[in-house]
């Protein structure tokens, strides 16, 4: 900061923001209509949702295309670059807080609500009068609460697929960093290889997670409905998986942009933003591995 | 660092585009987007206000008068949601949009297109929210806090939740933009500790927004999955806990109330020095007070939950932490009064609203302190005393600051003076009737009248009638405001000077009135007299 800029830059008008608002509205309106409809009556909502979702994809494509064009035309000065960086950092911070809400819920449930239901502490009458049989515990025997909502289930073993997934994500963080260094050094071939590896590792992670979910539903009877254990398990890992999906798509886009020669060693905000995002997803996973799978 | 030459892409360099859609829907201009925000907020203010009129009409007399209880509950719920997310917050964002670039010498917001998106999400979000009123089963009616299990009974919950998601996305993007603008777009020489207090207050507010809006999104997402996807976050039978929702909600909710007051602090810290013709007393103390209030706001949330059966230690911790906020708040009130002390004061409409802010907000702060005492709150909780408390801080606090700011900067926006006479008529009507409206609610609450009820014991009849009369007249007074605004924008003949107010300092007064469509194409050179705080090169 503090450097002088000969002139300020203000981007030209664009219809993309307005389009974005319209398609976002269409998407959530469709989703809400679907959720609220009677079981046999979901067609309209699903159609609107699909239209909205396709619209969102098209919007991202169009908006980013116009930004990339302007960037390649050299329109953006270093001040714009800094604004983009700040924007991305604060966006990631907001994502951290979003996950924070779900981790907070997990901690609260494990430290307070389940033990209280089991009769710990003072003044907790549910145990006295409603569910005196309930012995508080987490995981397979108690994690679905005194009413055993969803029936008996087994938890996913931490040292199987989740461990593998941890190793995969950690290595992907390494590969993306190697690609970053290669970018700074200007070795395009090396970037493509290591960035490509990162994309593949991301896809592999998702593949294993899908397996894990299928196994949870089919064999372990661990579902969204498995009391609060299932709720926290699937929402935390599910939102994380969604972020990995997004991150993988973004990495793939960056890979194509590298191929097209969009970046050089001084100008590669797009690359860095996605790399930050990837590291963020990685850190969230470590927390998940720790608190959801191991402990 | 590369010094890009002038890459100015304005097709419309010297004025606004003529085409309506291009100007308002495709805008990258902070002034136009700010105007959109302000008009939207005003519209929502009147929609939310009409809901309040329904509430006060129903409560005019004991017994059910006009509406069904369920509709009454819809009104209390939507009144709050519309006023908080539709009126107060967008009004502050609109003011920030208009003024922050002018105050720090920036050409525009840092991310102008995202700025446009932040705005345009809002009309859609509120269409979604308000449309639930017309759906079979009606809108959400469990209060704006949407506590489960009651809120899970709402048949249109999905719409409400998605509307809140949209509003959250809009606020987060707006906040990111404001932070990037303040940190990255300041003119050379506009050091952080020379910025106007309003800019500081928005910087800190933006941080709060980014920190807590995602938490709200998480909370309502859990509501959504509990209702539609069979999860058990808030169902004790499945190991969950409805109190969990309250913790998450209020972790958002308490910082949220400061999101609605910190920019107001900033506004008052601009208006009072101008009309006292003195620099603000204790500039740095003001900045640090805002920062410490923001910090403390993260560790007081459970003062909204004293009666849910928290462990005693938690009640006590949150009681003391809450009371601690009174210290920086007291610093602010002290400094505003000290700024006026010995100043050569004049009492134009913005100043009148600012002075009444200081007095009436302080009353709201004191009732807050009463509520912060656990044993006292056991009695006051969920009574009209709470309603009185938060309307003193939000109506005579946040809203009065917004009105003050509107009068203060309107001549800069339009290039014309508003009618001082009618401004004063608006002020005196507002300040009298708002007290008739809300002061009796303290007594109602102390006497035990619960909040959110359409009917009540006859013992509460008199004060309710007084309150309703105050309510109708306060509502009517706001039509004067509308009249003053329309007159100023379209009919006023009186031109405004560039430095509209004699004692006003700051970069915003160095540009012409009305502020041209584009200001500061190149970084301005800051002169000694332009800075409200600090000196050039010190
Ligand atoms: C001096 C600082 C303040 C203190 C000590 C304080 C304290 C409290 C307490 C203890 C409650 C809970 C009452 C209950 O439900 O039993 C409360 C409610 C509330 N306060 Fe404050 N408050 C303060 C300032 C503010 C400010 C500045 C605002 C907003 C601009 C605000 C807005 C609210 C709202 C909206 C509620 C009610 C929420 C609801 O239940 O719907 N307060 N306050
Ligand atoms: Cu609070």
JSON list of C-alpha atoms in Angstrom, two decimals, chain A residues 131-283:
[
{"chain": "A", "resi": 131, "resn": "UNK", "atom": "CA", "xyz": [-34.90, -40.98, 29.22]},
{"chain": "A", "resi": 132, "resn": "UNK", "atom": "CA", "xyz": [-33.29, -42.35, 32.36]},
{"chain": "A", "resi": 133, "resn": "UNK", "atom": "CA", "xyz": [-32.04, -45.35, 30.42]},
{"chain": "A", "resi": 134, "resn": "UNK", "atom": "CA", "xyz": [-29.81, -43.17, 28.25]},
{"chain": "A", "resi": 135, "resn": "UNK", "atom": "CA", "xyz": [-26.12, -43.42, 29.00]},
{"chain": "A", "resi": 136, "resn": "UNK", "atom": "CA", "xyz": [-24.40, -40.59, 27.20]},
{"chain": "A", "resi": 137, "resn": "UNK", "atom": "CA", "xyz": [-21.81, -41.61, 24.68]},
{"chain": "A", "resi": 138, "resn": "UNK", "atom": "CA", "xyz": [-20.71, -40.55, 21.26]},
{"chain": "A", "resi": 139, "resn": "UNK", "atom": "CA", "xyz": [-20.45, -42.70, 18.18]},
{"chain": "A", "resi": 140, "resn": "UNK", "atom": "CA", "xyz": [-22.29, -45.89, 17.50]},
{"chain": "A", "resi": 141, "resn": "UNK", "atom": "CA", "xyz": [-24.00, -46.45, 20.86]},
{"chain": "A", "resi": 142, "resn": "UNK", "atom": "CA", "xyz": [-25.16, -42.99, 21.85]},
{"chain": "A", "resi": 143, "resn": "UNK", "atom": "CA", "xyz": [-24.62, -40.56, 19.03]},
{"chain": "A", "resi": 144, "resn": "UNK", "atom": "CA", "xyz": [-28.19, -40.83, 17.83]},
{"chain": "A", "resi": 145, "resn": "UNK", "atom": "CA", "xyz": [-29.63, -39.78, 21.16]},
{"chain": "A", "resi": 146, "resn": "UNK", "atom": "CA", "xyz": [-31.91, -41.31, 23.76]},
{"chain": "A", "resi": 147, "resn": "UNK", "atom": "CA", "xyz": [-34.50, -42.27, 21.17]},
{"chain": "A", "resi": 148, "resn": "UNK", "atom": "CA", "xyz": [-31.90, -43.92, 18.93]},
{"chain": "A", "resi": 149, "resn": "UNK", "atom": "CA", "xyz": [-33.21, -41.99, 15.98]},
{"chain": "A", "resi": 150, "resn": "UNK", "atom": "CA", "xyz": [-32.45, -43.79, 12.74]},
{"chain": "A", "resi": 151, "resn": "UNK", "atom": "CA", "xyz": [-31.68, -47.09, 14.46]},
{"chain": "A", "resi": 152, "resn": "UNK", "atom": "CA", "xyz": [-28.39, -48.73, 15.33]},
{"chain": "A", "resi": 153, "resn": "UNK", "atom": "CA", "xyz": [-25.47, -47.71, 13.14]},
{"chain": "A", "resi": 154, "resn": "UNK", "atom": "CA", "xyz": [-21.72, -48.01, 12.88]},
{"chain": "A", "resi": 155, "resn": "UNK", "atom": "CA", "xyz": [-19.27, -45.19, 12.45]},
{"chain": "A", "resi": 156, "resn": "UNK", "atom": "CA", "xyz": [-16.78, -44.86, 9.63]},
{"chain": "A", "resi": 157, "resn": "UNK", "atom": "CA", "xyz": [-13.39, -46.11, 10.77]},
{"chain": "A", "resi": 158, "resn": "UNK", "atom": "CA", "xyz": [-10.86, -43.30, 10.76]},
{"chain": "A", "resi": 159, "resn": "UNK", "atom": "CA", "xyz": [-7.90, -45.40, 9.70]},
{"chain": "A", "resi": 160, "resn": "UNK", "atom": "CA", "xyz": [-9.36, -46.64, 6.45]},
{"chain": "A", "resi": 161, "resn": "UNK", "atom": "CA", "xyz": [-10.57, -44.40, 3.66]},
{"chain": "A", "resi": 162, "resn": "UNK", "atom": "CA", "xyz": [-10.45, -41.21, 5.75]},
{"chain": "A", "resi": 163, "resn": "UNK", "atom": "CA", "xyz": [-6.75, -41.72, 6.40]},
{"chain": "A", "resi": 164, "resn": "UNK", "atom": "CA", "xyz": [-6.17, -42.32, 2.74]},
{"chain": "A", "resi": 165, "resn": "UNK", "atom": "CA", "xyz": [-8.11, -39.17, 1.94]},
{"chain": "A", "resi": 166, "resn": "UNK", "atom": "CA", "xyz": [-6.01, -37.22, 4.40]},
{"chain": "A", "resi": 167, "resn": "UNK", "atom": "CA", "xyz": [-2.85, -38.35, 2.66]},
{"chain": "A", "resi": 168, "resn": "UNK", "atom": "CA", "xyz": [-4.37, -37.50, -0.71]},
{"chain": "A", "resi": 169, "resn": "UNK", "atom": "CA", "xyz": [-5.32, -33.97, 0.29]},
{"chain": "A", "resi": 170, "resn": "UNK", "atom": "CA", "xyz": [-1.99, -33.35, 1.99]},
{"chain": "A", "resi": 171, "resn": "UNK", "atom": "CA", "xyz": [-0.09, -34.43, -1.10]},
{"chain": "A", "resi": 172, "resn": "UNK", "atom": "CA", "xyz": [-2.34, -32.29, -3.25]},
{"chain": "A", "resi": 173, "resn": "UNK", "atom": "CA", "xyz": [-1.35, -29.30, -1.16]},
{"chain": "A", "resi": 174, "resn": "UNK", "atom": "CA", "xyz": [2.26, -30.14, -1.86]},
{"chain": "A", "resi": 175, "resn": "UNK", "atom": "CA", "xyz": [1.71, -30.52, -5.58]},
{"chain": "A", "resi": 176, "resn": "UNK", "atom": "CA", "xyz": [-0.13, -27.24, -5.86]},
{"chain": "A", "resi": 177, "resn": "UNK", "atom": "CA", "xyz": [2.74, -25.52, -4.05]},
{"chain": "A", "resi": 178, "resn": "UNK", "atom": "CA", "xyz": [5.25, -27.07, -6.40]},
{"chain": "A", "resi": 179, "resn": "UNK", "atom": "CA", "xyz": [3.16, -25.81, -9.29]},
{"chain": "A", "resi": 180, "resn": "UNK", "atom": "CA", "xyz": [3.16, -22.36, -7.75]},
{"chain": "A", "resi": 181, "resn": "UNK", "atom": "CA", "xyz": [6.94, -22.32, -7.48]},
{"chain": "A", "resi": 182, "resn": "UNK", "atom": "CA", "xyz": [7.17, -23.54, -11.05]},
{"chain": "A", "resi": 183, "resn": "UNK", "atom": "CA", "xyz": [4.93, -20.69, -12.09]},
{"chain": "A", "resi": 184, "resn": "UNK", "atom": "CA", "xyz": [7.17, -18.16, -10.40]},
{"chain": "A", "resi": 185, "resn": "UNK", "atom": "CA", "xyz": [10.16, -19.72, -12.07]},
{"chain": "A", "resi": 186, "resn": "UNK", "atom": "CA", "xyz": [8.37, -19.82, -15.41]},
{"chain": "A", "resi": 187, "resn": "UNK", "atom": "CA", "xyz": [8.47, -23.57, -16.08]},
{"chain": "A", "resi": 188, "resn": "UNK", "atom": "CA", "xyz": [5.22, -24.12, -17.87]},
{"chain": "A", "resi": 189, "resn": "UNK", "atom": "CA", "xyz": [5.60, -27.86, -18.38]},
{"chain": "A", "resi": 190, "resn": "UNK", "atom": "CA", "xyz": [6.22, -28.43, -14.71]},
{"chain": "A", "resi": 191, "resn": "UNK", "atom": "CA", "xyz": [3.23, -26.32, -13.75]},
{"chain": "A", "resi": 192, "resn": "UNK", "atom": "CA", "xyz": [0.96, -28.32, -15.99]},
{"chain": "A", "resi": 193, "resn": "UNK", "atom": "CA", "xyz": [2.15, -31.61, -14.56]},
{"chain": "A", "resi": 194, "resn": "UNK", "atom": "CA", "xyz": [1.85, -30.67, -10.92]},
{"chain": "A", "resi": 195, "resn": "UNK", "atom": "CA", "xyz": [-1.33, -28.71, -11.27]},
{"chain": "A", "resi": 196, "resn": "UNK", "atom": "CA", "xyz": [-2.78, -31.59, -13.24]},
{"chain": "A", "resi": 197, "resn": "UNK", "atom": "CA", "xyz": [-1.75, -33.93, -10.44]},
{"chain": "A", "resi": 198, "resn": "UNK", "atom": "CA", "xyz": [-3.52, -31.71, -7.96]},
{"chain": "A", "resi": 199, "resn": "UNK", "atom": "CA", "xyz": [-6.72, -31.89, -9.97]},
{"chain": "A", "resi": 200, "resn": "UNK", "atom": "CA", "xyz": [-6.45, -35.66, -10.14]},
{"chain": "A", "resi": 201, "resn": "UNK", "atom": "CA", "xyz": [-5.84, -35.95, -6.41]},
{"chain": "A", "resi": 202, "resn": "UNK", "atom": "CA", "xyz": [-8.88, -33.78, -5.79]},
{"chain": "A", "resi": 203, "resn": "UNK", "atom": "CA", "xyz": [-10.98, -36.02, -8.00]},
{"chain": "A", "resi": 204, "resn": "UNK", "atom": "CA", "xyz": [-9.61, -39.09, -6.26]},
{"chain": "A", "resi": 205, "resn": "UNK", "atom": "CA", "xyz": [-10.54, -37.65, -2.90]},
{"chain": "A", "resi": 206, "resn": "UNK", "atom": "CA", "xyz": [-14.09, -37.07, -4.09]},
{"chain": "A", "resi": 207, "resn": "UNK", "atom": "CA", "xyz": [-14.27, -40.55, -5.49]},
{"chain": "A", "resi": 208, "resn": "UNK", "atom": "CA", "xyz": [-13.28, -42.07, -2.16]},
{"chain": "A", "resi": 209, "resn": "UNK", "atom": "CA", "xyz": [-15.68, -39.85, -0.31]},
{"chain": "A", "resi": 210, "resn": "UNK", "atom": "CA", "xyz": [-18.49, -41.03, -2.55]},
{"chain": "A", "resi": 211, "resn": "UNK", "atom": "CA", "xyz": [-17.50, -44.62, -1.72]},
{"chain": "A", "resi": 212, "resn": "UNK", "atom": "CA", "xyz": [-17.51, -43.78, 1.94]},
{"chain": "A", "resi": 213, "resn": "UNK", "atom": "CA", "xyz": [-20.99, -42.29, 1.74]},
{"chain": "A", "resi": 214, "resn": "UNK", "atom": "CA", "xyz": [-22.35, -45.27, -0.16]},
{"chain": "A", "resi": 215, "resn": "UNK", "atom": "CA", "xyz": [-20.85, -47.62, 2.37]},
{"chain": "A", "resi": 216, "resn": "UNK", "atom": "CA", "xyz": [-22.21, -45.55, 5.24]},
{"chain": "A", "resi": 217, "resn": "UNK", "atom": "CA", "xyz": [-25.71, -45.70, 3.83]},
{"chain": "A", "resi": 218, "resn": "UNK", "atom": "CA", "xyz": [-25.69, -49.30, 2.61]},
{"chain": "A", "resi": 219, "resn": "UNK", "atom": "CA", "xyz": [-23.63, -51.14, 5.19]},
{"chain": "A", "resi": 220, "resn": "UNK", "atom": "CA", "xyz": [-23.24, -49.03, 8.30]},
{"chain": "A", "resi": 221, "resn": "UNK", "atom": "CA", "xyz": [-26.77, -47.67, 8.42]},
{"chain": "A", "resi": 222, "resn": "UNK", "atom": "CA", "xyz": [-25.17, -44.28, 9.08]},
{"chain": "A", "resi": 223, "resn": "UNK", "atom": "CA", "xyz": [-27.48, -41.74, 7.44]},
{"chain": "A", "resi": 224, "resn": "UNK", "atom": "CA", "xyz": [-28.49, -38.11, 7.73]},
{"chain": "A", "resi": 225, "resn": "UNK", "atom": "CA", "xyz": [-31.23, -39.40, 9.94]},
{"chain": "A", "resi": 226, "resn": "UNK", "atom": "CA", "xyz": [-28.90, -41.13, 12.44]},
{"chain": "A", "resi": 227, "resn": "UNK", "atom": "CA", "xyz": [-29.56, -38.68, 15.23]},
{"chain": "A", "resi": 228, "resn": "UNK", "atom": "CA", "xyz": [-27.23, -35.82, 15.80]},
{"chain": "A", "resi": 229, "resn": "UNK", "atom": "CA", "xyz": [-24.22, -37.96, 14.96]},
{"chain": "A", "resi": 230, "resn": "UNK", "atom": "CA", "xyz": [-25.43, -38.46, 11.43]},
{"chain": "A", "resi": 231, "resn": "UNK", "atom": "CA", "xyz": [-26.42, -34.80, 11.16]},
{"chain": "A", "resi": 232, "resn": "UNK", "atom": "CA", "xyz": [-23.04, -33.44, 12.15]},
{"chain": "A", "resi": 233, "resn": "UNK", "atom": "CA", "xyz": [-21.16, -36.13, 10.25]},
{"chain": "A", "resi": 234, "resn": "UNK", "atom": "CA", "xyz": [-22.90, -35.58, 6.94]},
{"chain": "A", "resi": 235, "resn": "UNK", "atom": "CA", "xyz": [-23.22, -31.83, 7.07]},
{"chain": "A", "resi": 236, "resn": "UNK", "atom": "CA", "xyz": [-19.60, -31.28, 8.03]},
{"chain": "A", "resi": 237, "resn": "UNK", "atom": "CA", "xyz": [-18.13, -33.75, 5.57]},
{"chain": "A", "resi": 238, "resn": "UNK", "atom": "CA", "xyz": [-20.76, -32.89, 2.99]},
{"chain": "A", "resi": 239, "resn": "UNK", "atom": "CA", "xyz": [-20.08, -29.17, 3.00]},
{"chain": "A", "resi": 240, "resn": "UNK", "atom": "CA", "xyz": [-16.40, -29.93, 2.91]},
{"chain": "A", "resi": 241, "resn": "UNK", "atom": "CA", "xyz": [-16.90, -32.26, -0.03]},
{"chain": "A", "resi": 242, "resn": "UNK", "atom": "CA", "xyz": [-18.83, -29.52, -1.80]},
{"chain": "A", "resi": 243, "resn": "UNK", "atom": "CA", "xyz": [-15.89, -27.19, -1.31]},
{"chain": "A", "resi": 244, "resn": "UNK", "atom": "CA", "xyz": [-13.47, -29.80, -2.62]},
{"chain": "A", "resi": 245, "resn": "UNK", "atom": "CA", "xyz": [-15.68, -30.15, -5.66]},
{"chain": "A", "resi": 246, "resn": "UNK", "atom": "CA", "xyz": [-15.64, -26.42, -6.24]},
{"chain": "A", "resi": 247, "resn": "UNK", "atom": "CA", "xyz": [-11.91, -26.28, -5.64]},
{"chain": "A", "resi": 248, "resn": "UNK", "atom": "CA", "xyz": [-11.26, -29.10, -8.07]},
{"chain": "A", "resi": 249, "resn": "UNK", "atom": "CA", "xyz": [-13.30, -27.41, -10.76]},
{"chain": "A", "resi": 250, "resn": "UNK", "atom": "CA", "xyz": [-11.48, -24.15, -10.17]},
{"chain": "A", "resi": 251, "resn": "UNK", "atom": "CA", "xyz": [-8.11, -25.91, -10.32]},
{"chain": "A", "resi": 252, "resn": "UNK", "atom": "CA", "xyz": [-9.12, -27.51, -13.59]},
{"chain": "A", "resi": 253, "resn": "UNK", "atom": "CA", "xyz": [-10.07, -24.12, -15.00]},
{"chain": "A", "resi": 254, "resn": "UNK", "atom": "CA", "xyz": [-6.72, -22.74, -13.92]},
{"chain": "A", "resi": 255, "resn": "UNK", "atom": "CA", "xyz": [-5.00, -25.68, -15.58]},
{"chain": "A", "resi": 256, "resn": "UNK", "atom": "CA", "xyz": [-6.61, -24.75, -18.90]},
{"chain": "A", "resi": 257, "resn": "UNK", "atom": "CA", "xyz": [-5.69, -21.14, -18.38]},
{"chain": "A", "resi": 258, "resn": "UNK", "atom": "CA", "xyz": [-2.07, -22.11, -17.79]},
{"chain": "A", "resi": 259, "resn": "UNK", "atom": "CA", "xyz": [-2.23, -24.14, -20.97]},
{"chain": "A", "resi": 260, "resn": "UNK", "atom": "CA", "xyz": [-3.44, -21.08, -22.81]},
{"chain": "A", "resi": 261, "resn": "UNK", "atom": "CA", "xyz": [-0.65, -19.01, -21.33]},
{"chain": "A", "resi": 262, "resn": "UNK", "atom": "CA", "xyz": [-2.78, -16.68, -19.26]},
{"chain": "A", "resi": 263, "resn": "UNK", "atom": "CA", "xyz": [-0.31, -16.32, -16.44]},
{"chain": "A", "resi": 264, "resn": "UNK", "atom": "CA", "xyz": [3.22, -15.07, -16.10]},
{"chain": "A", "resi": 265, "resn": "UNK", "atom": "CA", "xyz": [5.46, -14.89, -13.11]},
{"chain": "A", "resi": 266, "resn": "UNK", "atom": "CA", "xyz": [4.18, -11.51, -11.97]},
{"chain": "A", "resi": 267, "resn": "UNK", "atom": "CA", "xyz": [0.54, -11.75, -12.94]},
{"chain": "A", "resi": 268, "resn": "UNK", "atom": "CA", "xyz": [-1.21, -14.81, -11.69]},
{"chain": "A", "resi": 269, "resn": "UNK", "atom": "CA", "xyz": [-3.79, -13.74, -9.17]},
{"chain": "A", "resi": 270, "resn": "UNK", "atom": "CA", "xyz": [-6.25, -16.34, -10.45]},
{"chain": "A", "resi": 271, "resn": "UNK", "atom": "CA", "xyz": [-3.77, -19.09, -9.75]},
{"chain": "A", "resi": 272, "resn": "UNK", "atom": "CA", "xyz": [-2.96, -17.85, -6.28]},
{"chain": "A", "resi": 273, "resn": "UNK", "atom": "CA", "xyz": [-6.57, -17.36, -5.31]},
{"chain": "A", "resi": 274, "resn": "UNK", "atom": "CA", "xyz": [-7.39, -20.93, -6.17]},
{"chain": "A", "resi": 275, "resn": "UNK", "atom": "CA", "xyz": [-4.28, -22.16, -4.40]},
{"chain": "A", "resi": 276, "resn": "UNK", "atom": "CA", "xyz": [-5.30, -20.33, -1.23]},
{"chain": "A", "resi": 277, "resn": "UNK", "atom": "CA", "xyz": [-8.73, -21.80, -1.51]},
{"chain": "A", "resi": 278, "resn": "UNK", "atom": "CA", "xyz": [-7.24, -25.25, -1.87]},
{"chain": "A", "resi": 279, "resn": "UNK", "atom": "CA", "xyz": [-5.10, -24.84, 1.22]},
{"chain": "A", "resi": 280, "resn": "UNK", "atom": "CA", "xyz": [-8.16, -23.67, 3.11]},
{"chain": "A", "resi": 281, "resn": "UNK", "atom": "CA", "xyz": [-10.08, -26.77, 2.06]},
{"chain": "A", "resi": 282, "resn": "UNK", "atom": "CA", "xyz": [-7.11, -28.83, 3.18]},
{"chain": "A", "resi": 283, "resn": "UNK", "atom": "CA", "xyz": [-6.99, -27.26, 6.63]}
]
